Coordinates of C-alpha atoms and ligand atoms in Angstrom, one line a residue:
X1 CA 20.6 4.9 25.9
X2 CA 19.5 7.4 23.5
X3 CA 16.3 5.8 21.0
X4 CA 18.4 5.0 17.7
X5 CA 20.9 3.2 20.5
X6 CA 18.0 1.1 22.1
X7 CA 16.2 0.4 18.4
X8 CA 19.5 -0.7 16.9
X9 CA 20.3 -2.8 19.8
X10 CA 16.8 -4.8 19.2
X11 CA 18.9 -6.5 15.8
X12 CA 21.6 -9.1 15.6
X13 CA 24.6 -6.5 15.2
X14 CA 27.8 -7.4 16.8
X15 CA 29.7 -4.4 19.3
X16 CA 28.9 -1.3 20.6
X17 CA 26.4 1.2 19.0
X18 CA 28.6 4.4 18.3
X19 CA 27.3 6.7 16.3
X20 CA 23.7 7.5 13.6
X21 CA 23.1 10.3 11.3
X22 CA 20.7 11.0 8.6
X23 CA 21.7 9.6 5.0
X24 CA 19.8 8.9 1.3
X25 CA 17.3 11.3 0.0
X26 CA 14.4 9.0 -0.2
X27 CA 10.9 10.3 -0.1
X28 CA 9.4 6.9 1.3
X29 CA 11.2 5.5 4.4
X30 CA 13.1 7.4 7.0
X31 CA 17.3 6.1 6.3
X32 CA 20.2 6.3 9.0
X33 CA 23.3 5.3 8.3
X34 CA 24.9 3.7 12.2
X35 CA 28.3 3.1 13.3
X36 CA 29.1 -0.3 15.2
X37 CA 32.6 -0.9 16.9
X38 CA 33.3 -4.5 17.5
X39 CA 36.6 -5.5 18.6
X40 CA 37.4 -1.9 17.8
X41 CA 37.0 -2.1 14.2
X42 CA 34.2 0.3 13.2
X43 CA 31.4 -1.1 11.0
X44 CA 28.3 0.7 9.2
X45 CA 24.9 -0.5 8.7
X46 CA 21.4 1.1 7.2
X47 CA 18.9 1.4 9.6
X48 CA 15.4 2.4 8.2
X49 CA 12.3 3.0 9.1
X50 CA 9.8 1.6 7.1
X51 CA 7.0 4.0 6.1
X52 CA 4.2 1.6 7.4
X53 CA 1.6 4.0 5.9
X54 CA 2.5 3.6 2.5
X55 CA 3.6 -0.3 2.6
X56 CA 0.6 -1.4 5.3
X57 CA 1.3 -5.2 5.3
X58 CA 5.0 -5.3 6.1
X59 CA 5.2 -8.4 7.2
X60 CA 5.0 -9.6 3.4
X61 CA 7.0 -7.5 2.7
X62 CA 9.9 -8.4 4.2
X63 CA 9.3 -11.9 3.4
X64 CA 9.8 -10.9 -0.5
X65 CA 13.1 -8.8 0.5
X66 CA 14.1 -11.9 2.9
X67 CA 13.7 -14.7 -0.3
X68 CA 15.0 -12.4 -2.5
X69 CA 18.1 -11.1 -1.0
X70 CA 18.8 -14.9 -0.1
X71 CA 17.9 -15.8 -3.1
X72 CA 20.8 -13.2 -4.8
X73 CA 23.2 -14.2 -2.2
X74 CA 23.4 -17.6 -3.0
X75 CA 23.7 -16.6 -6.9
X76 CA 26.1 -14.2 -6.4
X77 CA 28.7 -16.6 -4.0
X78 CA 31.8 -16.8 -5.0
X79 CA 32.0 -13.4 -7.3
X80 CA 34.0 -10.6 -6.9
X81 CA 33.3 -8.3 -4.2
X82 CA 29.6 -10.2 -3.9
X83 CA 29.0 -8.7 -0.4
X84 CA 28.4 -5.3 -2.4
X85 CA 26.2 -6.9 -4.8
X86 CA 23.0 -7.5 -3.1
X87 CA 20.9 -6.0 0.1
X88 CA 21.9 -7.9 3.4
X89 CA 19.0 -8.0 6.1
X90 CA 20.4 -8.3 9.4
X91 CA 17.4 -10.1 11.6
X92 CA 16.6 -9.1 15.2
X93 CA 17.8 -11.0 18.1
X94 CA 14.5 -12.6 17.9
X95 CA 15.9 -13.3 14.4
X96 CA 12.7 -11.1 13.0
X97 CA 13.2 -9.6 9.6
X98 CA 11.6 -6.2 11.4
X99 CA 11.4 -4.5 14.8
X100 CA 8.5 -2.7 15.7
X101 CA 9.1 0.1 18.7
X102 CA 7.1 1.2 21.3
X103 CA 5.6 4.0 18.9
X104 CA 4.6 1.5 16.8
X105 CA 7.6 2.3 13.9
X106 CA 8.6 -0.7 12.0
X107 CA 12.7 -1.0 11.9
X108 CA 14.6 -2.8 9.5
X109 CA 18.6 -3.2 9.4
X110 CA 20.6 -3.9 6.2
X111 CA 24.3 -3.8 6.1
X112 CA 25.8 -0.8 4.3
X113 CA 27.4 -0.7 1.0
X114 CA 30.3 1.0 1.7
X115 CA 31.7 3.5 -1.6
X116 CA 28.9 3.8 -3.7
X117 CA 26.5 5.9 -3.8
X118 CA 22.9 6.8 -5.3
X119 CA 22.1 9.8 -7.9
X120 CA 18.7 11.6 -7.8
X121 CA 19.2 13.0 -11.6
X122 CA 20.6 10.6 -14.2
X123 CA 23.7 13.2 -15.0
X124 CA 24.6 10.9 -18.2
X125 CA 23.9 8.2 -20.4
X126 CA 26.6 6.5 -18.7
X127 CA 24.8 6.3 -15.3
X128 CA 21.5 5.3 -17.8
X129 CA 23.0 2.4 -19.1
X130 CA 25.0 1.5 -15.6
X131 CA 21.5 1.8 -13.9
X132 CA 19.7 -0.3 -16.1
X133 CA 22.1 -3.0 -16.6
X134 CA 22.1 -3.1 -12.7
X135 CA 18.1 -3.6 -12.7
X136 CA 18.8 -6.2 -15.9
X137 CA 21.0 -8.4 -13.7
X138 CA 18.6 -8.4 -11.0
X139 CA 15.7 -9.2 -12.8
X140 CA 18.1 -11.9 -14.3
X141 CA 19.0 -13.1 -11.2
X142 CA 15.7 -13.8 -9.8
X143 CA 14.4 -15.4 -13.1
X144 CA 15.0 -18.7 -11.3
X145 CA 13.3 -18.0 -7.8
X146 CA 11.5 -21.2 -6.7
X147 CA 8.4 -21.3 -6.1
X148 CA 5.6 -19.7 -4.5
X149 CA 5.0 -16.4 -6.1
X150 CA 6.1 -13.5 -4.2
X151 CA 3.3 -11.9 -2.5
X152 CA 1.2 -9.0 -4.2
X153 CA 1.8 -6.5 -1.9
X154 CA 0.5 -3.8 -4.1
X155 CA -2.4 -5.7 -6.2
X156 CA -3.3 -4.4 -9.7
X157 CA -0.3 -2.3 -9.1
X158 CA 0.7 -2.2 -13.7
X159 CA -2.9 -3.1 -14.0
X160 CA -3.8 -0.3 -16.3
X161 CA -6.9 -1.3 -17.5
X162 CA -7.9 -0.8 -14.0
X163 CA -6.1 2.5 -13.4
X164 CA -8.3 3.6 -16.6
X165 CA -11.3 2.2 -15.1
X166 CA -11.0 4.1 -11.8
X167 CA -10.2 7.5 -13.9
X168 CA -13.6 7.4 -15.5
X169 CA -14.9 6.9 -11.9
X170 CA -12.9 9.9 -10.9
X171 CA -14.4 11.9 -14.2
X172 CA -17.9 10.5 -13.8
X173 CA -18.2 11.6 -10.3
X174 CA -16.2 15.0 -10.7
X175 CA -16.5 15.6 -6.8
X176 CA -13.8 18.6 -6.8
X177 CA -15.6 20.3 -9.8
X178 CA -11.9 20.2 -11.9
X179 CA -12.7 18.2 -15.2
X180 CA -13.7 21.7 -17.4
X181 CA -10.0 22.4 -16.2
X182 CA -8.5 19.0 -17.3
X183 CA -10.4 18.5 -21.0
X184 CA -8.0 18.2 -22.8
X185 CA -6.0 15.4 -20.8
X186 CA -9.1 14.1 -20.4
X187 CA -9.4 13.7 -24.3
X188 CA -6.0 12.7 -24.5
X189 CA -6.3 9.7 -22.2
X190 CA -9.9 8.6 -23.1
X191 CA -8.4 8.1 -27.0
X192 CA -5.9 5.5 -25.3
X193 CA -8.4 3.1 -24.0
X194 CA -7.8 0.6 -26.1
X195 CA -4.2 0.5 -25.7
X196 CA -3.9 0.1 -22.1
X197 CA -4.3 -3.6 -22.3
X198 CA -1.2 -3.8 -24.5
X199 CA 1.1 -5.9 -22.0
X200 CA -1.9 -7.9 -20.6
X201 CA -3.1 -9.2 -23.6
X202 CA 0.4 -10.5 -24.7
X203 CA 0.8 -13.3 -21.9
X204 CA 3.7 -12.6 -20.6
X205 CA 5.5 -14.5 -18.3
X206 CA 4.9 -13.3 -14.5
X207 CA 8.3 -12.9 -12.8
X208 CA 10.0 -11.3 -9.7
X209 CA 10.2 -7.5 -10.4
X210 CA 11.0 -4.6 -8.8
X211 CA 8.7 -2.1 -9.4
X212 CA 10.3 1.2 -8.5
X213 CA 13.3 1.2 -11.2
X214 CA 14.4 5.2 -10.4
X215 CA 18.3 5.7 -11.1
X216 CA 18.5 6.7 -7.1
X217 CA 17.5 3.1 -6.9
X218 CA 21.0 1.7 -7.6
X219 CA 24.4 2.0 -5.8
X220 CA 26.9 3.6 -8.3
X221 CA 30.5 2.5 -7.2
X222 CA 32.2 5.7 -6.2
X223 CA 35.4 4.8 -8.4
X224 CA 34.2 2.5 -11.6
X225 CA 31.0 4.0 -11.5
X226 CA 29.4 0.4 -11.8
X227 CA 26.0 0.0 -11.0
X228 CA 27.3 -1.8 -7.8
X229 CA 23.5 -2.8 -6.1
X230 CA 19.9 -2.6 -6.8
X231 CA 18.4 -1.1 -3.3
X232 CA 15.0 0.2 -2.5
X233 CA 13.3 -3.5 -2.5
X234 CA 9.9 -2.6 -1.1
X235 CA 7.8 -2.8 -4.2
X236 CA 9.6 -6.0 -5.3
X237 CA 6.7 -8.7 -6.2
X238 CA 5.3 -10.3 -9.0
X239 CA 5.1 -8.6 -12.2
X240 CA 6.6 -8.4 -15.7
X241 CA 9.4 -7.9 -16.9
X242 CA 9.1 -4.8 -19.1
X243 CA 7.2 -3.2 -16.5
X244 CA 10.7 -2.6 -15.0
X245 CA 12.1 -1.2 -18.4
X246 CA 9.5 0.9 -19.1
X247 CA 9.7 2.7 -15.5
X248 CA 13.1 3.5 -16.1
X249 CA 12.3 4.8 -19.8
X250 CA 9.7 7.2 -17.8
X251 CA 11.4 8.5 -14.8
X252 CA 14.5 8.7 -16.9
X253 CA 14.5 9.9 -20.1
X254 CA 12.9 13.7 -20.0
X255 CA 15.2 16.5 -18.1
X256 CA 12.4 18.0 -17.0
X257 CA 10.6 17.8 -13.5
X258 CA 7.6 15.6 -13.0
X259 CA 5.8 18.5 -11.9
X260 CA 7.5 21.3 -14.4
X261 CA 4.8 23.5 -15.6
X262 CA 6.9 24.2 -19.0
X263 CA 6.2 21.5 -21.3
X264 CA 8.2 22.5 -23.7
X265 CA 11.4 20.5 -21.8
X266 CA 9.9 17.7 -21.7
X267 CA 10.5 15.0 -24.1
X268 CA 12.3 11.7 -24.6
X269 CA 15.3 11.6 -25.1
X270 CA 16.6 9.8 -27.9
X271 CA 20.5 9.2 -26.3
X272 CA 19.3 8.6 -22.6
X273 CA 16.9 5.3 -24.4
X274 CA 19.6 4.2 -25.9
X275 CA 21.5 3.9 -23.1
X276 CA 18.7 2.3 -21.3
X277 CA 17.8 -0.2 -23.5
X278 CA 21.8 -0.7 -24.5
X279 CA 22.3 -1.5 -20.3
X280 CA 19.0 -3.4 -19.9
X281 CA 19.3 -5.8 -23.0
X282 CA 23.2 -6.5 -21.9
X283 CA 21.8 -8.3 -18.8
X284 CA 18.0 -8.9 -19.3
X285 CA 19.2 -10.7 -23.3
X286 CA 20.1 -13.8 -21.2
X287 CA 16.8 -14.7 -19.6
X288 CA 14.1 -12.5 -21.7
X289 CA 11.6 -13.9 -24.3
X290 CA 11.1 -12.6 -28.0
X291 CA 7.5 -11.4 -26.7
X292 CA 9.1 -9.8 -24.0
X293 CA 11.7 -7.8 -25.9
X294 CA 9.0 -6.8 -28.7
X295 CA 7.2 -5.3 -25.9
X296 CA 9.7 -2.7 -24.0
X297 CA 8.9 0.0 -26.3
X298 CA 5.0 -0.9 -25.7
X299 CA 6.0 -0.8 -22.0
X300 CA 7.8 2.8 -21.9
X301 CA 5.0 4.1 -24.0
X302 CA 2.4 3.1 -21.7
X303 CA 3.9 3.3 -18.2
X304 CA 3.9 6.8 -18.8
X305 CA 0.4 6.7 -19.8
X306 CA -1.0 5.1 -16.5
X307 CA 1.3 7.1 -14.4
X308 CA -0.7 10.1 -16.3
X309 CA -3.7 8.6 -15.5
X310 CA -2.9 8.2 -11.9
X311 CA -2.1 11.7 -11.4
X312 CA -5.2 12.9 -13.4
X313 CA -7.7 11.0 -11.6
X314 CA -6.2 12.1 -8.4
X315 CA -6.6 15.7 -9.4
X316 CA -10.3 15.2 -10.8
X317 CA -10.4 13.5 -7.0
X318 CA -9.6 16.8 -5.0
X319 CA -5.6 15.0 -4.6
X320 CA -6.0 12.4 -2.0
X321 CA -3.3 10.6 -2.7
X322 CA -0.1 12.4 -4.0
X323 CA 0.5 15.9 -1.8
X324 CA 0.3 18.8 -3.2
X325 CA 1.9 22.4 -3.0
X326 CA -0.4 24.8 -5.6
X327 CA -3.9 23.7 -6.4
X328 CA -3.3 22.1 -10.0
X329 CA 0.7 20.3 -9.1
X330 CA -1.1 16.2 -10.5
X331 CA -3.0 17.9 -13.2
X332 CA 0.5 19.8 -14.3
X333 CA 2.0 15.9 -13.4
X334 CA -0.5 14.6 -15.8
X335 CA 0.6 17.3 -18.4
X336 CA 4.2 16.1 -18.2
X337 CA 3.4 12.4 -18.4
X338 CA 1.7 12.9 -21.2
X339 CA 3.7 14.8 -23.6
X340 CA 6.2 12.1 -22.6
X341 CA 4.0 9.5 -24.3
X342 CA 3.2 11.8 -27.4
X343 CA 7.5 12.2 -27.4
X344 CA 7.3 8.5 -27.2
X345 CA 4.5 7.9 -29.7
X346 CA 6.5 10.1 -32.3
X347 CA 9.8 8.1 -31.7
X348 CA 8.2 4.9 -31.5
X349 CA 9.2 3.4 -35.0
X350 CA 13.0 4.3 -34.0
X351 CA 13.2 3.0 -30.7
X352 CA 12.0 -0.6 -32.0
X353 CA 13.9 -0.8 -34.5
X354 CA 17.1 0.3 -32.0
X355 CA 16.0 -2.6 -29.2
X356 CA 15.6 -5.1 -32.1
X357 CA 19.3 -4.5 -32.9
X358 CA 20.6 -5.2 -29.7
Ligands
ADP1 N1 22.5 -0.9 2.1 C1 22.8 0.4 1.8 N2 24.1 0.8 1.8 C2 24.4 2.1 1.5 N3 23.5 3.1 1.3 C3 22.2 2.7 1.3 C4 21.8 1.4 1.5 N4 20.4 1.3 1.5 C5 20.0 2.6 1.3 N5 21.0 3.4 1.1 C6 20.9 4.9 0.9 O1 19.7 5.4 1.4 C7 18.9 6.0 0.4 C8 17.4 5.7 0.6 O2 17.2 4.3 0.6 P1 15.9 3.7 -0.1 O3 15.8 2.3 0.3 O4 16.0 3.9 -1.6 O5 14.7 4.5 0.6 P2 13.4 5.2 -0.1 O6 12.4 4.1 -0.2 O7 13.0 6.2 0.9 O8 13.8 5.7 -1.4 C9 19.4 5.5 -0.9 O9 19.2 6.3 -1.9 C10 20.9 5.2 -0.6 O10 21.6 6.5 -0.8
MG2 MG1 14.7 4.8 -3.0

């Protein structure tokens, strides 16, 4: 039995392993796509590796995925095509949410959407709004999720206040001998103290988030081009709500790379909010509060800001955290971040006054 045969056959999948192969782009977990033939009609599944590394307690983990993709199955019974709608985790035979090898890998099964597929670059304000109205509905979905809370399995993770606190660490203590390189960041983040505890300080609700709202995130259906599935539901735990929006405002609005070194292609764009806030607010306007909606704009503005922040006090760190190719890749990260909130700052007035049309 070759390994991916023995691993699969640890989980609860009916018929003969046939065939794996390498699929998804991810940059987190390792994803296979296997064939199963049972009664000789073939059947696909996702078989991933979780990157224990990264997500160390994965045991709560997979107890948020297991309440939550319940949780969406029994809300989405009865619709059309439903099966396509949510994640599916198919337990072990030991009816375990994970399988951990004899190299100590931690397995997971879901079973595969079948015609859809993920994009790594939003190619239009179509796939924007399809996108975000997919992450609307799921938020909307799981508005209702008895209690208890999820668990934190990132703590502080959109705690910027904190992320600022451990940046003036980083620039106190200097230990790479980079902040006469980074001043003006620097500068720029210091004169946002204040402004980090913008969500905080507005008591928002708590909810069930998701926390990693890329566009490569949802399932596009290969022939409507509906935003079919929200996937991806490691970082899913408790958080709020425009957390979520103003992710997808960051990651998706600027053409340029996260790492580009010319600035000068970096802004938000006008057209590509829209459509975000268009496809959030068409699902998220049936469970969100006023206070909530006031704050998106707030949220966009200063996720971008802590992701700066992040990346900055990693370079001032010598880069511990996020790899590296060339010797200044999180302070040219930093750069981009921020010009995206300045592009943000100077757009502000029009963007609320766009969400508070909708
Ligand atoms: N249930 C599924 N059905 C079909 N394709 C999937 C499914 N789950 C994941 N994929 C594919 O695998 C890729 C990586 O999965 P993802 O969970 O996002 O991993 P990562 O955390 O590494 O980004 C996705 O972009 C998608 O193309
Ligand atoms: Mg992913």
């Amino acid at each position: 039995m070759t390994r991916f045969a023995a691993i699969a056959s640890a989980f609860a999948i009916p018929g003969e392993f046939v065939s794996v192969s390498p699929t998804g782009s991810g940059h987190i977990n390792d994803t296979y796509r296997i064939a199963f033939a049972a009664a000789g009609q073939p059947a696909h599944y996702i078989l991933q590796r979780i990157n224990h590394h990264i997500f160390t307690d994965t045991a709560a983990l997979m107890q948020n995925i297991q309440r939550v993709t319940s949780h969406l199955a029994i809300k989405l019974a009865g619709e059309p095509d439903s099966q396509r709608r949510t994640l599916s985790v198919i337990p072990t035979r030991d009816s375990l949410a994970h399988h951990v090898d004899p190299l100590g890998n931690y397995w997971r099964v879901y079973r595969f959407i079948e015609n859809a597929r993920t994009f790594d670059i939003v190619a239009s304000p179509a796939q924007a709004y399809e996108a975000a109205r997919a992450f609307g509905h799921f938020q909307c979905l799981l508005a209702d999720l008895a209690a208890p809370r999820l668990h934190d399995t990132i703590p502080g993770f959109h705690n910027t206040p904190k992320r600022f606190a451990q940046l003036q660490q980083s620039i106190a203590a200097d230990v790479a001998n980079r902040a006469h390189l980074a001043r003006q960041e620097i500068d720029f983040a210091l004169a946002r103290e204040a402004f980090t505890s913008v969500l905080l300080d507005a008591q928002l609700p708590e909810r069930a988030t998701h926390n990693d709202t890329k566009l490569n995130n949802v399932l596009l259906d290969d022939r409507t081009g509906e935003g079919i599935c929200v996937i991806d539901l490691d970082t899913v735990m408790p958080g709020l709500a425009p957390c979520d929006f103003g992710d997808m405002v960051r990651s998706a609005t600027s053409p340029a790379a996260e790492d580009a070194q010319d600035l000068a292609r970096v802004t938000m764009e006008f057209p590509m909010f829209e459509a975000l806030a268009r496809g959030y607010l068409a699902s998220a306007n049936e469970f969100i509060t006023p206070t909530e909606r006031s704050h998106l704009v707030a949220a966009a503005r200063l996720i971008a800001l802590e992701q700066g922040l992040r990346f900055l006090a990693d370079y001032l760190a010598g880069d511990p955290y996020y790899k590296t190719h060339r010797p200044s890749q999180n302070l040219d990260r930093c750069r981009t971040q921020f010009k995206l909130v300045a592009s943000i700052e100077q757009q502000e007035d029009a963007m609320q006054r766009l969400v508070e049309s909708l």
